[in-house]
Short mmCIF file of N, CA and C in Angstrom, two decimals:
data_model
loop_
_atom_site.label_atom_id
_atom_site.label_comp_id
_atom_site.label_asym_id
_atom_site.label_seq_id
_atom_site.Cartn_x
_atom_site.Cartn_y
_atom_site.Cartn_z
N UNK A 1 52.55 -26.65 17.93
CA UNK A 1 52.39 -27.29 16.63
C UNK A 1 51.60 -28.58 16.76
N UNK A 2 51.95 -29.34 17.79
CA UNK A 2 51.29 -30.62 17.99
C UNK A 2 49.79 -30.43 18.30
N UNK A 3 49.48 -29.40 19.08
CA UNK A 3 48.07 -29.15 19.41
C UNK A 3 47.29 -28.67 18.18
N UNK A 4 47.94 -27.96 17.28
CA UNK A 4 47.30 -27.53 16.04
C UNK A 4 46.94 -28.72 15.17
N UNK A 5 47.86 -29.66 15.04
CA UNK A 5 47.61 -30.86 14.25
C UNK A 5 46.48 -31.67 14.87
N UNK A 6 46.49 -31.79 16.19
CA UNK A 6 45.44 -32.53 16.88
C UNK A 6 44.08 -31.88 16.66
N UNK A 7 44.02 -30.58 16.73
CA UNK A 7 42.77 -29.85 16.47
C UNK A 7 42.28 -30.07 15.05
N UNK A 8 43.18 -30.02 14.09
CA UNK A 8 42.80 -30.24 12.69
C UNK A 8 42.28 -31.65 12.46
N UNK A 9 42.91 -32.64 13.07
CA UNK A 9 42.45 -34.03 12.94
C UNK A 9 41.06 -34.19 13.55
N UNK A 10 40.85 -33.63 14.75
CA UNK A 10 39.54 -33.72 15.39
C UNK A 10 38.47 -32.99 14.59
N UNK A 11 38.81 -31.86 14.03
CA UNK A 11 37.88 -31.11 13.20
C UNK A 11 37.51 -31.91 11.95
N UNK A 12 38.48 -32.55 11.32
CA UNK A 12 38.22 -33.37 10.13
C UNK A 12 37.31 -34.55 10.48
N UNK A 13 37.56 -35.19 11.60
CA UNK A 13 36.71 -36.32 12.02
C UNK A 13 35.29 -35.86 12.34
N UNK A 14 35.15 -34.72 12.99
CA UNK A 14 33.83 -34.21 13.34
C UNK A 14 33.05 -33.81 12.09
N UNK A 15 33.71 -33.20 11.12
CA UNK A 15 33.01 -32.78 9.90
C UNK A 15 32.62 -33.97 9.04
N UNK A 16 33.36 -35.06 9.11
CA UNK A 16 33.01 -36.25 8.34
C UNK A 16 31.74 -36.89 8.87
N UNK A 17 31.48 -36.77 10.16
CA UNK A 17 30.28 -37.39 10.73
C UNK A 17 29.02 -36.59 10.45
N UNK A 18 29.16 -35.32 10.09
CA UNK A 18 28.00 -34.50 9.78
C UNK A 18 27.25 -35.06 8.58
N UNK A 19 27.96 -35.50 7.56
CA UNK A 19 27.33 -36.04 6.36
C UNK A 19 26.67 -37.38 6.59
N UNK A 20 26.96 -38.05 7.67
CA UNK A 20 26.41 -39.38 7.93
C UNK A 20 25.07 -39.33 8.66
N UNK A 21 24.53 -38.16 8.92
CA UNK A 21 23.26 -38.07 9.63
C UNK A 21 22.11 -38.49 8.72
N UNK A 22 21.03 -38.93 9.32
CA UNK A 22 19.86 -39.36 8.56
C UNK A 22 19.18 -38.14 7.94
N UNK A 23 18.92 -38.18 6.63
CA UNK A 23 18.24 -37.06 5.98
C UNK A 23 16.75 -37.06 6.32
N UNK A 24 16.18 -35.85 6.32
CA UNK A 24 14.74 -35.73 6.52
C UNK A 24 14.04 -36.00 5.19
N UNK A 25 12.82 -36.52 5.23
CA UNK A 25 12.11 -36.74 3.97
C UNK A 25 11.80 -35.39 3.32
N UNK A 26 11.79 -35.34 1.99
CA UNK A 26 11.52 -34.07 1.31
C UNK A 26 10.09 -33.61 1.57
N UNK A 27 9.92 -32.29 1.59
CA UNK A 27 8.60 -31.70 1.76
C UNK A 27 7.87 -31.79 0.42
N UNK A 28 6.61 -32.22 0.40
CA UNK A 28 5.90 -32.30 -0.88
C UNK A 28 5.77 -30.91 -1.51
N UNK A 29 5.98 -30.82 -2.81
CA UNK A 29 5.91 -29.51 -3.47
C UNK A 29 4.47 -28.99 -3.52
N UNK A 30 4.37 -27.67 -3.61
CA UNK A 30 3.06 -27.02 -3.66
C UNK A 30 2.27 -27.44 -4.89
N UNK A 31 2.94 -27.52 -6.02
CA UNK A 31 2.28 -27.91 -7.26
C UNK A 31 2.76 -29.29 -7.68
N UNK A 32 2.50 -30.28 -6.88
CA UNK A 32 2.98 -31.64 -7.12
C UNK A 32 2.44 -32.27 -8.39
N UNK A 33 1.33 -31.74 -8.92
CA UNK A 33 0.74 -32.31 -10.13
C UNK A 33 1.48 -31.89 -11.40
N UNK A 34 2.30 -30.85 -11.31
CA UNK A 34 3.00 -30.36 -12.49
C UNK A 34 4.24 -31.19 -12.77
N UNK A 35 4.52 -31.38 -14.06
CA UNK A 35 5.75 -32.04 -14.47
C UNK A 35 6.47 -31.11 -15.43
N UNK A 36 7.80 -31.18 -15.44
CA UNK A 36 8.57 -30.33 -16.34
C UNK A 36 8.42 -30.83 -17.77
N UNK A 37 8.26 -29.86 -18.70
CA UNK A 37 8.16 -30.19 -20.11
C UNK A 37 8.51 -28.94 -20.91
N UNK A 38 8.89 -29.13 -22.14
CA UNK A 38 9.22 -28.02 -23.02
C UNK A 38 7.92 -27.35 -23.46
N UNK A 39 7.80 -26.04 -23.24
CA UNK A 39 6.59 -25.35 -23.64
C UNK A 39 6.86 -24.15 -24.54
N UNK A 40 8.07 -24.03 -25.06
CA UNK A 40 8.33 -22.88 -25.90
C UNK A 40 9.59 -23.01 -26.71
N UNK A 41 9.86 -22.02 -27.57
CA UNK A 41 11.07 -22.05 -28.37
C UNK A 41 12.32 -21.90 -27.50
N UNK A 42 13.45 -22.27 -28.08
CA UNK A 42 14.68 -22.36 -27.29
C UNK A 42 15.57 -21.12 -27.37
N UNK A 43 15.49 -20.33 -28.42
CA UNK A 43 16.49 -19.28 -28.58
C UNK A 43 16.00 -17.95 -28.02
N UNK A 44 15.31 -17.12 -28.80
CA UNK A 44 14.93 -15.80 -28.30
C UNK A 44 13.56 -15.79 -27.68
N UNK A 45 12.73 -16.73 -27.96
CA UNK A 45 11.40 -16.78 -27.36
C UNK A 45 11.44 -17.48 -26.03
N UNK A 46 10.33 -17.43 -25.34
CA UNK A 46 10.22 -18.19 -24.12
C UNK A 46 10.53 -17.45 -22.84
N UNK A 47 11.05 -16.21 -22.94
CA UNK A 47 11.31 -15.48 -21.70
C UNK A 47 10.00 -15.01 -21.09
N UNK A 48 9.84 -15.21 -19.81
CA UNK A 48 8.61 -14.82 -19.12
C UNK A 48 8.88 -13.57 -18.29
N UNK A 49 8.01 -12.58 -18.44
CA UNK A 49 8.16 -11.34 -17.68
C UNK A 49 7.30 -11.29 -16.44
N UNK A 50 6.13 -11.90 -16.48
CA UNK A 50 5.25 -11.83 -15.33
C UNK A 50 4.35 -13.05 -15.29
N UNK A 51 4.05 -13.49 -14.08
CA UNK A 51 3.13 -14.60 -13.85
C UNK A 51 2.13 -14.13 -12.81
N UNK A 52 0.85 -14.23 -13.12
CA UNK A 52 -0.20 -13.83 -12.18
C UNK A 52 -1.24 -14.95 -12.09
N UNK A 53 -1.68 -15.26 -10.89
CA UNK A 53 -2.72 -16.26 -10.67
C UNK A 53 -3.89 -15.60 -9.95
N UNK A 54 -5.08 -16.13 -10.19
CA UNK A 54 -6.25 -15.61 -9.48
C UNK A 54 -6.16 -16.02 -8.01
N UNK A 55 -6.32 -15.08 -7.09
CA UNK A 55 -6.18 -15.41 -5.67
C UNK A 55 -7.20 -16.45 -5.20
N UNK A 56 -8.42 -16.37 -5.70
CA UNK A 56 -9.46 -17.31 -5.26
C UNK A 56 -9.47 -18.61 -6.06
N UNK A 57 -8.72 -18.64 -7.16
CA UNK A 57 -8.67 -19.83 -8.02
C UNK A 57 -7.26 -20.00 -8.58
N UNK A 58 -6.33 -20.59 -7.81
CA UNK A 58 -4.94 -20.69 -8.26
C UNK A 58 -4.73 -21.61 -9.46
N UNK A 59 -5.78 -22.27 -9.93
CA UNK A 59 -5.62 -23.08 -11.14
C UNK A 59 -5.66 -22.20 -12.39
N UNK A 60 -6.11 -20.95 -12.26
CA UNK A 60 -6.13 -20.00 -13.38
C UNK A 60 -4.90 -19.11 -13.27
N UNK A 61 -4.03 -19.22 -14.26
CA UNK A 61 -2.75 -18.51 -14.25
C UNK A 61 -2.56 -17.80 -15.59
N UNK A 62 -2.04 -16.59 -15.55
CA UNK A 62 -1.67 -15.84 -16.75
C UNK A 62 -0.15 -15.72 -16.79
N UNK A 63 0.43 -15.86 -17.98
CA UNK A 63 1.87 -15.71 -18.17
C UNK A 63 2.09 -14.69 -19.29
N UNK A 64 2.79 -13.60 -18.96
CA UNK A 64 3.13 -12.56 -19.93
C UNK A 64 4.58 -12.76 -20.35
N UNK A 65 4.80 -12.88 -21.65
CA UNK A 65 6.14 -13.19 -22.15
C UNK A 65 6.81 -11.97 -22.78
N UNK A 66 8.10 -12.09 -22.99
CA UNK A 66 8.88 -11.01 -23.59
C UNK A 66 8.58 -10.86 -25.08
N UNK A 67 8.33 -11.95 -25.76
CA UNK A 67 8.07 -11.84 -27.20
C UNK A 67 7.14 -12.92 -27.72
N UNK A 68 6.44 -13.60 -26.85
CA UNK A 68 5.57 -14.70 -27.28
C UNK A 68 4.12 -14.54 -26.92
N UNK A 69 3.71 -13.35 -26.49
CA UNK A 69 2.31 -13.11 -26.21
C UNK A 69 1.91 -13.33 -24.76
N UNK A 70 0.61 -13.40 -24.57
CA UNK A 70 0.01 -13.59 -23.25
C UNK A 70 -0.74 -14.91 -23.26
N UNK A 71 -0.49 -15.73 -22.24
CA UNK A 71 -1.03 -17.09 -22.19
C UNK A 71 -1.85 -17.27 -20.92
N UNK A 72 -2.85 -18.16 -21.02
CA UNK A 72 -3.74 -18.42 -19.88
C UNK A 72 -3.95 -19.93 -19.73
N UNK A 73 -3.95 -20.39 -18.49
CA UNK A 73 -4.32 -21.76 -18.19
C UNK A 73 -5.42 -21.74 -17.14
N UNK A 74 -6.31 -22.69 -17.21
CA UNK A 74 -7.35 -22.82 -16.19
C UNK A 74 -7.26 -24.16 -15.49
N UNK A 75 -6.16 -24.89 -15.73
CA UNK A 75 -5.99 -26.22 -15.12
C UNK A 75 -4.59 -26.40 -14.54
N UNK A 76 -4.10 -25.38 -13.86
CA UNK A 76 -2.81 -25.42 -13.17
C UNK A 76 -1.62 -25.64 -14.10
N UNK A 77 -1.73 -25.26 -15.35
CA UNK A 77 -0.60 -25.35 -16.27
C UNK A 77 -0.55 -26.60 -17.12
N UNK A 78 -1.56 -27.45 -17.04
CA UNK A 78 -1.56 -28.65 -17.88
C UNK A 78 -1.68 -28.27 -19.35
N UNK A 79 -2.57 -27.33 -19.66
CA UNK A 79 -2.69 -26.81 -21.03
C UNK A 79 -2.73 -25.29 -20.96
N UNK A 80 -2.24 -24.67 -22.03
CA UNK A 80 -2.19 -23.21 -22.13
C UNK A 80 -2.82 -22.79 -23.44
N UNK A 81 -3.39 -21.58 -23.47
CA UNK A 81 -3.89 -21.02 -24.73
C UNK A 81 -3.55 -19.54 -24.80
N UNK A 82 -3.23 -19.06 -26.00
CA UNK A 82 -2.93 -17.63 -26.15
C UNK A 82 -4.22 -16.81 -26.04
N UNK A 83 -4.15 -15.67 -25.35
CA UNK A 83 -5.34 -14.83 -25.20
C UNK A 83 -5.13 -13.41 -25.72
N UNK A 84 -4.05 -13.19 -26.48
CA UNK A 84 -3.75 -11.84 -26.96
C UNK A 84 -3.32 -11.85 -28.42
N UNK A 85 -3.49 -12.95 -29.11
CA UNK A 85 -2.98 -13.08 -30.48
C UNK A 85 -3.65 -12.14 -31.48
N UNK A 86 -4.84 -11.64 -31.20
CA UNK A 86 -5.52 -10.77 -32.15
C UNK A 86 -5.16 -9.29 -31.99
N UNK A 87 -4.18 -8.99 -31.15
CA UNK A 87 -3.76 -7.60 -30.92
C UNK A 87 -2.50 -7.28 -31.72
N UNK A 88 -2.11 -6.00 -31.71
CA UNK A 88 -1.02 -5.52 -32.56
C UNK A 88 0.37 -5.76 -31.98
N UNK A 89 0.47 -6.31 -30.79
CA UNK A 89 1.78 -6.53 -30.18
C UNK A 89 1.78 -7.86 -29.43
N UNK A 90 2.97 -8.38 -29.20
CA UNK A 90 3.09 -9.64 -28.46
C UNK A 90 4.15 -9.56 -27.37
N UNK A 91 4.60 -8.35 -27.06
CA UNK A 91 5.64 -8.14 -26.06
C UNK A 91 5.02 -7.54 -24.80
N UNK A 92 5.34 -8.12 -23.65
CA UNK A 92 4.75 -7.65 -22.39
C UNK A 92 5.82 -7.30 -21.38
N UNK A 93 5.52 -6.30 -20.57
CA UNK A 93 6.40 -5.92 -19.49
C UNK A 93 5.79 -6.17 -18.13
N UNK A 94 4.45 -6.14 -18.04
CA UNK A 94 3.80 -6.34 -16.75
C UNK A 94 2.35 -6.73 -16.95
N UNK A 95 1.82 -7.37 -15.93
CA UNK A 95 0.44 -7.84 -15.93
C UNK A 95 -0.10 -7.66 -14.52
N UNK A 96 -1.36 -7.25 -14.39
CA UNK A 96 -1.96 -7.08 -13.06
C UNK A 96 -3.42 -7.49 -13.10
N UNK A 97 -3.85 -8.16 -12.05
CA UNK A 97 -5.25 -8.55 -11.89
C UNK A 97 -5.83 -7.64 -10.81
N UNK A 98 -6.98 -7.02 -11.11
CA UNK A 98 -7.60 -6.10 -10.15
C UNK A 98 -7.98 -6.84 -8.88
N UNK A 99 -7.59 -6.33 -7.72
CA UNK A 99 -7.89 -7.02 -6.46
C UNK A 99 -9.39 -7.17 -6.19
N UNK A 100 -10.18 -6.20 -6.61
CA UNK A 100 -11.62 -6.25 -6.34
C UNK A 100 -12.43 -7.04 -7.34
N UNK A 101 -11.86 -7.30 -8.53
CA UNK A 101 -12.60 -8.02 -9.57
C UNK A 101 -11.60 -8.82 -10.40
N UNK A 102 -11.53 -10.14 -10.22
CA UNK A 102 -10.53 -10.93 -10.94
C UNK A 102 -10.77 -11.02 -12.44
N UNK A 103 -11.91 -10.52 -12.93
CA UNK A 103 -12.14 -10.48 -14.37
C UNK A 103 -11.45 -9.30 -15.03
N UNK A 104 -11.05 -8.31 -14.24
CA UNK A 104 -10.38 -7.12 -14.78
C UNK A 104 -8.87 -7.35 -14.73
N UNK A 105 -8.26 -7.35 -15.91
CA UNK A 105 -6.83 -7.61 -16.04
C UNK A 105 -6.20 -6.47 -16.83
N UNK A 106 -5.10 -5.97 -16.33
CA UNK A 106 -4.35 -4.90 -16.99
C UNK A 106 -3.08 -5.49 -17.55
N UNK A 107 -2.75 -5.12 -18.78
CA UNK A 107 -1.54 -5.62 -19.43
C UNK A 107 -0.73 -4.45 -19.97
N UNK A 108 0.50 -4.34 -19.52
CA UNK A 108 1.42 -3.33 -20.03
C UNK A 108 2.31 -3.96 -21.09
N UNK A 109 2.23 -3.45 -22.32
CA UNK A 109 3.00 -4.04 -23.40
C UNK A 109 4.37 -3.37 -23.50
N UNK A 110 5.28 -4.05 -24.18
CA UNK A 110 6.64 -3.57 -24.32
C UNK A 110 7.52 -4.13 -23.23
N UNK A 111 8.76 -4.37 -23.59
CA UNK A 111 9.70 -4.95 -22.63
C UNK A 111 10.61 -3.86 -22.08
N UNK A 112 10.77 -3.84 -20.75
CA UNK A 112 11.62 -2.82 -20.16
C UNK A 112 13.08 -2.97 -20.57
N UNK A 113 13.53 -4.18 -20.80
CA UNK A 113 14.92 -4.44 -21.21
C UNK A 113 14.93 -4.85 -22.68
N UNK A 114 14.51 -3.94 -23.54
CA UNK A 114 14.34 -4.28 -24.95
C UNK A 114 15.65 -4.72 -25.58
N UNK A 115 15.54 -5.77 -26.35
CA UNK A 115 16.67 -6.30 -27.12
C UNK A 115 16.24 -6.32 -28.58
N UNK A 116 17.12 -6.78 -29.44
CA UNK A 116 16.79 -6.83 -30.86
C UNK A 116 15.74 -7.90 -31.16
N UNK A 117 15.43 -8.75 -30.20
CA UNK A 117 14.49 -9.85 -30.45
C UNK A 117 13.07 -9.53 -30.00
N UNK A 118 12.82 -8.32 -29.47
CA UNK A 118 11.48 -7.97 -29.00
C UNK A 118 11.09 -6.61 -29.54
N UNK A 119 9.83 -6.24 -29.32
CA UNK A 119 9.35 -4.93 -29.78
C UNK A 119 9.10 -4.02 -28.58
N UNK A 120 8.81 -2.77 -28.86
CA UNK A 120 8.61 -1.79 -27.81
C UNK A 120 7.21 -1.86 -27.21
N UNK A 121 6.27 -2.49 -27.86
CA UNK A 121 4.90 -2.51 -27.37
C UNK A 121 4.17 -1.25 -27.82
N UNK A 122 2.90 -1.14 -27.43
CA UNK A 122 2.14 0.04 -27.84
C UNK A 122 1.17 0.52 -26.76
N UNK A 123 1.50 0.31 -25.51
CA UNK A 123 0.69 0.89 -24.45
C UNK A 123 0.07 -0.13 -23.51
N UNK A 124 -1.02 0.31 -22.89
CA UNK A 124 -1.71 -0.48 -21.87
C UNK A 124 -3.03 -1.00 -22.42
N UNK A 125 -3.34 -2.24 -22.07
CA UNK A 125 -4.60 -2.86 -22.45
C UNK A 125 -5.34 -3.29 -21.19
N UNK A 126 -6.68 -3.38 -21.31
CA UNK A 126 -7.49 -3.84 -20.20
C UNK A 126 -8.52 -4.86 -20.71
N UNK A 127 -8.70 -5.90 -19.92
CA UNK A 127 -9.75 -6.88 -20.18
C UNK A 127 -10.71 -6.86 -19.01
N UNK A 128 -12.00 -6.93 -19.29
CA UNK A 128 -13.00 -6.97 -18.22
C UNK A 128 -13.72 -8.32 -18.17
N UNK A 129 -13.22 -9.27 -18.99
CA UNK A 129 -13.86 -10.59 -19.03
C UNK A 129 -12.85 -11.72 -18.84
N UNK A 130 -11.88 -11.50 -17.97
CA UNK A 130 -10.92 -12.55 -17.66
C UNK A 130 -9.92 -12.85 -18.75
N UNK A 131 -9.66 -11.88 -19.63
CA UNK A 131 -8.66 -12.05 -20.66
C UNK A 131 -9.18 -12.54 -22.00
N UNK A 132 -10.49 -12.61 -22.15
CA UNK A 132 -11.05 -13.08 -23.43
C UNK A 132 -11.00 -12.00 -24.50
N UNK A 133 -11.29 -10.75 -24.14
CA UNK A 133 -11.22 -9.62 -25.07
C UNK A 133 -10.42 -8.50 -24.40
N UNK A 134 -9.84 -7.63 -25.24
CA UNK A 134 -8.95 -6.58 -24.73
C UNK A 134 -9.30 -5.24 -25.36
N UNK A 135 -9.15 -4.17 -24.57
CA UNK A 135 -9.34 -2.80 -25.04
C UNK A 135 -8.01 -2.06 -24.89
N UNK A 136 -7.57 -1.43 -25.99
CA UNK A 136 -6.33 -0.65 -25.97
C UNK A 136 -6.63 0.71 -25.35
N UNK A 137 -5.93 1.05 -24.29
CA UNK A 137 -6.18 2.30 -23.58
C UNK A 137 -5.16 3.39 -23.88
N UNK A 138 -4.17 3.08 -24.67
CA UNK A 138 -3.18 4.08 -25.05
C UNK A 138 -1.83 3.83 -24.48
#
């Protein structure tokens, strides 16, 4: 019994000294220029389904949302603009950038986990000019 108590006391003392060690400096974040800010509605909007960036230009990013359309930034997220507002749907399930040509973008509309706040979508779209115009492929 006495040895058990002694072991517990030594264990408590040893574990208390672990927290007293000098911390390492934090590693700088990959996107240190970004700051957190509100960029969307709070209730049913704002869910993001896919994020794709151009491999050769990581400042160009596309964000496909569950019910808020498709958005593009060319300045690492400082400003965003919608690039799909003239189409018949605003719900996305997936987005892909062609590996051989970053101007070719495929967008799958409709949400896989459909809820009452989103639509089913209407097929696949393709852009050949970096998301400026879209062709409905069915």
